[in-house]
Amino acid sequence: MLGTISSNIICLPRVNCKFRFCFINLKLHPTQGTILPAPNFNPIMDAQLLGGALQGISCEKHVLIDILTQRCNSQRLMIAEAYRDMYGRDLITDLKENLSHHFKEVMVGLMYPPASYDAHELWHALKGVDTEENCLIDILASRSNMEIFQMKEAYLMQYNTDLQQDIDSETSGHFRDTLMNLAQGTRMEGYADPSTAAQDAMILWEACQQKTGEHKNMLQMILCNRSHQQLWMVFQEFQKISGQDIVDAINECYDGYFQELLVAIVLCIRDKPSYFAYRLYNAIHDFGFHNKTVIRILIARSEIDLMNIRQRYKERYGKSLFHDIKHFASGHYESALLAICAGDTEDY
């Protein structure tokens, strides 16, 4: 894939977390993470340094940060293997035993392969004291078919239970139905048919007008199963038919987590980095620094498009993501988040 289509959306949150948008122009941007493979990589040396940091009198947290945030995921997995061969111990277990609070969540989270990390976050979102609907939305609305397939396999292997069964038992209504549809991972890929775009747009418009159970099902079926290319055309046709942007129509007609999920699907199709920039800003400023959301997004997007997310964040909110993390976090936890985020020259 050559890049991500950016709509340069100016995103203005409403009081109830709904959105308004003004579309400026379309540009093609290459996606880029902030964590890249380290040159001159030596997993044995890194394992030795981590062992010394973890097994000393006091845990040398800066060593953990310097190594684990500056190696890509595949390199971190090689370090974990070297660590096990060297010490006969599991690195994740040692991190859990020696660290605490949010700093532990960051360091341990970095050690999961991407699919396993998604599975870990989904399981805790579904099986925690309270269901974390926004975590379910962030992950399932933004992942590709392959990523969903891999996370389902990881979920089954790690927790000996089926992801879709857990979604079915822990959520309800049309929100549940839409999550279940996304979790199938059966979205068409690379296919677009201009002749059916207007027909799909009409169905979406009717679903926003009539709001019956059948219309809601049709709405989520189109949004969950049509290809991204097809939905771009559908959204344009919807604008022609209704004189309204699809996001504004969804916000006006629906509410609750069902509405938030539908909007997230549309935003991720249009410009995924902009969606995650909004989610980070919301987590930092509207919820008094929602640690779980910040940690999850930074880790999950660190090797995919976190650089693009940073750019969108600064364009829309005037301050850098680096600046806002530094303002709200502290200690080694702050240092770890900033190392993953990285920053522009003026941030240091």
XYZ file of C-alpha atoms in Angstrom:
348
model
C 0.000 0.000 0.000
C 1.541 3.299 -1.083
C -0.064 5.606 1.417
C -3.075 6.874 3.257
C -5.557 9.279 1.720
C -5.853 12.323 3.925
C -8.879 14.544 3.676
C -7.250 17.332 5.724
C -10.302 17.331 7.947
C -10.738 20.104 10.469
C -12.335 18.261 13.359
C -14.450 20.224 15.822
C -15.757 18.109 18.700
C -19.233 18.773 20.011
C -20.095 18.541 23.679
C -21.394 14.961 23.377
C -18.342 13.673 21.478
C -19.959 14.021 18.080
C -18.059 15.668 15.255
C -18.362 18.285 12.564
C -16.088 18.372 9.558
C -14.968 20.714 6.838
C -13.231 19.079 3.898
C -10.393 21.092 2.414
C -8.579 18.913 -0.129
C -7.294 15.402 -0.713
C -3.615 14.507 -0.543
C -1.720 11.262 -0.574
C 0.631 10.902 2.389
C 2.979 7.977 3.000
C 2.395 6.401 6.378
C 5.261 6.313 8.845
C 5.767 5.151 12.389
C 8.062 6.637 15.007
C 9.791 3.371 15.927
C 12.006 1.914 13.226
C 14.353 -1.103 13.238
C 17.501 -0.215 15.192
C 20.728 -0.351 13.185
C 23.576 -2.587 14.384
C 21.060 -4.567 16.422
C 22.462 -7.098 18.905
C 19.750 -8.975 20.820
C 22.235 -10.742 23.104
C 23.789 -7.466 24.255
C 20.330 -5.926 24.759
C 19.239 -8.972 26.786
C 22.313 -8.647 28.992
C 21.616 -4.968 29.610
C 17.970 -5.663 30.427
C 18.959 -8.471 32.792
C 21.336 -6.179 34.620
C 18.708 -3.446 34.825
C 15.990 -5.774 36.129
C 18.014 -7.943 38.476
C 20.081 -5.271 40.178
C 19.421 -3.820 43.621
C 17.235 -1.144 42.094
C 15.554 -1.400 38.714
C 17.319 0.845 36.195
C 14.218 2.074 34.408
C 16.081 4.369 32.037
C 17.850 1.321 30.559
C 14.495 -0.321 29.872
C 13.268 2.832 28.139
C 16.434 3.264 26.097
C 16.237 -0.272 24.760
C 12.560 -1.207 24.479
C 11.346 2.057 22.946
C 14.184 2.152 20.419
C 13.773 -1.334 18.959
C 11.008 -2.389 16.596
C 8.600 -5.133 17.664
C 10.341 -7.948 15.827
C 13.633 -6.924 17.461
C 12.012 -6.810 20.916
C 10.750 -10.376 20.377
C 14.298 -11.468 19.514
C 15.527 -9.794 22.700
C 12.915 -11.698 24.724
C 14.124 -14.973 23.189
C 17.752 -14.135 23.963
C 16.742 -13.135 27.507
C 15.024 -16.505 28.057
C 18.055 -18.402 26.739
C 20.388 -16.342 28.915
C 18.502 -16.251 32.227
C 15.925 -19.026 31.929
C 13.231 -16.465 32.699
C 10.447 -14.779 30.781
C 11.103 -11.100 30.101
C 7.443 -10.084 30.322
C 7.139 -11.807 33.705
C 10.220 -9.995 34.994
C 8.902 -6.659 33.739
C 5.591 -7.261 35.512
C 7.335 -8.220 38.760
C 9.758 -5.280 38.819
C 7.599 -2.446 37.507
C 4.312 -0.866 38.534
C 1.416 1.278 37.448
C 1.286 2.858 33.997
C 5.018 2.554 33.371
C 4.612 -1.225 33.654
C 1.693 -1.133 31.190
C 3.879 0.640 28.614
C 6.917 -1.625 28.965
C 4.871 -4.836 28.982
C 2.677 -3.623 26.115
C 5.732 -3.082 23.940
C 6.652 -6.750 24.306
C 3.487 -8.133 22.695
C 3.352 -8.797 18.933
C 0.746 -6.447 17.379
C -2.021 -9.062 17.088
C -1.413 -10.286 20.632
C -1.494 -6.721 21.937
C -4.841 -6.080 20.227
C -6.161 -9.341 21.681
C -4.897 -8.382 25.137
C -6.596 -4.985 24.974
C -9.867 -6.429 23.658
C -9.997 -9.107 26.340
C -9.496 -6.572 29.135
C -12.052 -4.250 27.500
C -14.621 -7.061 27.409
C -13.836 -8.867 30.647
C -12.921 -6.000 32.967
C -15.166 -4.659 35.704
C -16.865 -2.431 33.141
C -16.888 -2.983 29.385
C -14.602 -0.416 27.729
C -16.627 0.348 24.625
C -14.210 2.966 23.275
C -11.377 0.426 23.209
C -13.564 -1.944 21.189
C -14.412 0.902 18.809
C -10.810 2.061 18.355
C -9.516 -1.398 17.508
C -12.303 -2.979 15.482
C -13.151 0.142 13.438
C -9.546 0.652 12.351
C -8.034 -2.759 11.617
C -7.721 -4.460 8.233
C -9.122 -7.907 7.441
C -5.707 -9.485 7.991
C -5.180 -7.676 11.272
C -8.613 -8.825 12.488
C -7.907 -12.424 11.476
C -4.577 -12.366 13.308
C -6.031 -10.770 16.457
C -8.821 -13.387 16.565
C -6.246 -16.158 16.328
C -4.188 -14.529 19.092
C -7.292 -14.027 21.242
C -8.216 -17.700 20.982
C -4.658 -18.814 21.727
C -4.156 -16.461 24.697
C -7.554 -16.756 26.367
C -8.965 -20.032 25.022
C -12.180 -18.325 24.008
C -13.649 -16.896 20.825
C -13.570 -13.113 20.364
C -16.938 -12.953 18.613
C -18.591 -15.040 21.324
C -17.254 -12.643 23.964
C -18.465 -9.618 22.006
C -21.873 -11.262 21.700
C -22.099 -11.906 25.447
C -20.633 -8.628 26.707
C -22.286 -6.041 24.427
C -25.817 -5.526 23.145
C -28.110 -4.096 20.494
C -27.010 -2.645 17.173
C -23.657 -1.726 18.737
C -23.051 -5.437 19.288
C -24.253 -6.341 15.796
C -21.868 -3.838 14.202
C -18.910 -5.018 16.300
C -19.728 -8.614 15.355
C -19.812 -7.650 11.683
C -16.447 -5.902 11.910
C -14.948 -8.832 13.819
C -15.728 -11.140 10.893
C -13.009 -9.346 8.933
C -14.825 -9.777 5.624
C -14.676 -6.255 4.190
C -14.223 -6.206 0.412
C -10.742 -5.098 -0.558
C -9.727 -3.087 -3.600
C -13.136 -3.327 -5.251
C -15.253 -0.351 -6.302
C -18.392 -0.214 -8.443
C -19.512 3.340 -9.316
C -22.844 2.021 -10.598
C -23.911 0.877 -7.112
C -22.516 3.822 -5.101
C -25.665 5.936 -5.513
C -27.839 2.971 -4.534
C -25.820 2.405 -1.348
C -25.935 6.115 -0.593
C -29.723 6.091 -0.892
C -29.933 3.184 1.537
C -27.744 5.096 4.008
C -29.896 8.198 3.628
C -33.086 6.206 4.239
C -31.456 4.575 7.283
C -30.748 8.030 8.703
C -34.340 9.104 8.064
C -36.358 6.114 9.196
C -34.095 4.505 11.834
C -35.955 1.191 11.998
C -34.102 -1.936 13.059
C -33.957 -3.096 9.451
C -32.519 0.227 8.299
C -29.899 0.172 11.058
C -28.862 -3.294 9.925
C -28.520 -2.106 6.325
C -26.506 0.915 7.469
C -23.968 -1.114 9.398
C -23.796 -3.828 6.727
C -22.740 -1.265 4.119
C -20.228 0.473 6.394
C -18.703 -2.800 7.597
C -18.512 -4.720 4.315
C -17.968 -2.337 1.392
C -14.379 -1.639 0.381
C -12.756 1.644 1.361
C -12.674 2.678 -2.287
C -16.383 1.940 -2.656
C -17.296 3.847 0.492
C -15.413 6.932 -0.673
C -17.772 7.050 -3.655
C -20.790 6.239 -1.482
C -20.006 9.154 0.849
C -19.745 11.513 -2.114
C -23.077 10.294 -3.462
C -24.637 10.658 -0.014
C -23.570 14.316 0.025
C -25.234 14.855 -3.365
C -28.460 13.134 -2.343
C -28.873 14.643 1.114
C -26.874 17.863 0.941
C -25.243 16.694 4.156
C -22.041 14.945 5.153
C -22.523 11.353 6.265
C -20.916 12.033 9.674
C -23.285 14.914 10.413
C -26.241 12.751 9.358
C -25.186 9.899 11.671
C -24.661 12.341 14.549
C -28.128 13.798 14.091
C -29.953 10.500 13.735
C -28.255 8.181 16.211
C -26.670 8.333 19.644
C -24.741 6.268 22.138
C -21.963 3.834 21.345
C -23.693 2.744 18.133
C -23.375 6.282 16.810
C -19.755 6.569 17.985
C -18.863 3.293 16.287
C -20.471 4.281 12.976
C -18.650 7.624 13.010
C -15.340 5.910 13.858
C -15.746 3.583 10.854
C -16.326 6.553 8.527
C -13.399 8.529 9.951
C -10.996 5.583 9.750
C -11.957 5.045 6.111
C -11.366 8.723 5.325
C -8.178 9.362 7.276
C -7.063 7.019 10.049
C -4.311 9.296 11.446
C -6.844 12.114 11.875
C -9.148 9.784 13.780
C -6.400 8.724 16.178
C -5.208 12.320 16.585
C -8.726 13.207 17.719
C -8.876 10.219 20.061
C -5.552 11.176 21.643
C -6.590 14.798 22.084
C -9.862 13.670 23.606
C -8.073 11.238 25.948
C -5.556 13.861 27.078
C -7.783 16.902 27.434
C -11.374 15.750 27.920
C -10.807 12.862 30.312
C -7.965 14.180 32.464
C -5.356 12.078 30.641
C -7.018 8.719 30.024
C -3.894 6.596 30.405
C -5.197 3.383 28.852
C -6.245 5.121 25.649
C -2.998 7.070 25.292
C -0.859 3.991 25.941
C -2.873 1.777 23.594
C -2.802 4.169 20.651
C 0.879 5.063 20.999
C 1.977 1.430 21.167
C -0.405 0.113 18.497
C 0.396 2.842 15.959
C 4.115 3.293 16.776
C 5.337 1.330 13.748
C 2.418 2.138 11.434
C 1.431 5.814 11.283
C 2.257 7.542 14.590
C 4.344 10.124 12.712
C 1.264 10.984 10.637
C -0.892 11.091 13.768
C 1.566 13.561 15.294
C 1.334 15.748 12.213
C -2.480 15.756 12.226
C -2.495 16.479 15.957
C -0.330 19.564 15.597
C -2.240 20.796 12.536
C -5.587 20.587 14.300
C -4.825 21.523 17.875
C -1.932 23.963 17.598
C 0.376 22.146 20.009
C 2.382 19.005 19.462
C 1.415 15.642 20.897
C 4.861 15.587 22.509
C 4.085 18.879 24.289
C 0.742 17.660 25.636
C 2.108 14.349 26.899
C 4.956 16.190 28.626
C 2.452 18.551 30.244
C 0.202 15.826 31.672
C 2.457 12.802 32.385
C 5.487 12.568 34.665
C 8.468 10.462 35.720
C 9.647 7.379 33.878
C 6.112 6.941 32.541
C 6.396 10.311 30.810
C 9.860 9.436 29.489
C 8.599 6.166 28.007
C 5.609 7.797 26.282
C 7.765 10.604 24.900
C 10.329 8.117 23.597
C 7.578 6.266 21.685
C 5.979 9.492 20.452
C 9.297 11.131 19.583
C 9.153 14.787 18.636
C 10.235 17.508 16.274
C 13.357 19.558 16.978
C 11.394 22.325 18.676
C 9.898 19.838 21.150
C 13.218 19.180 22.871
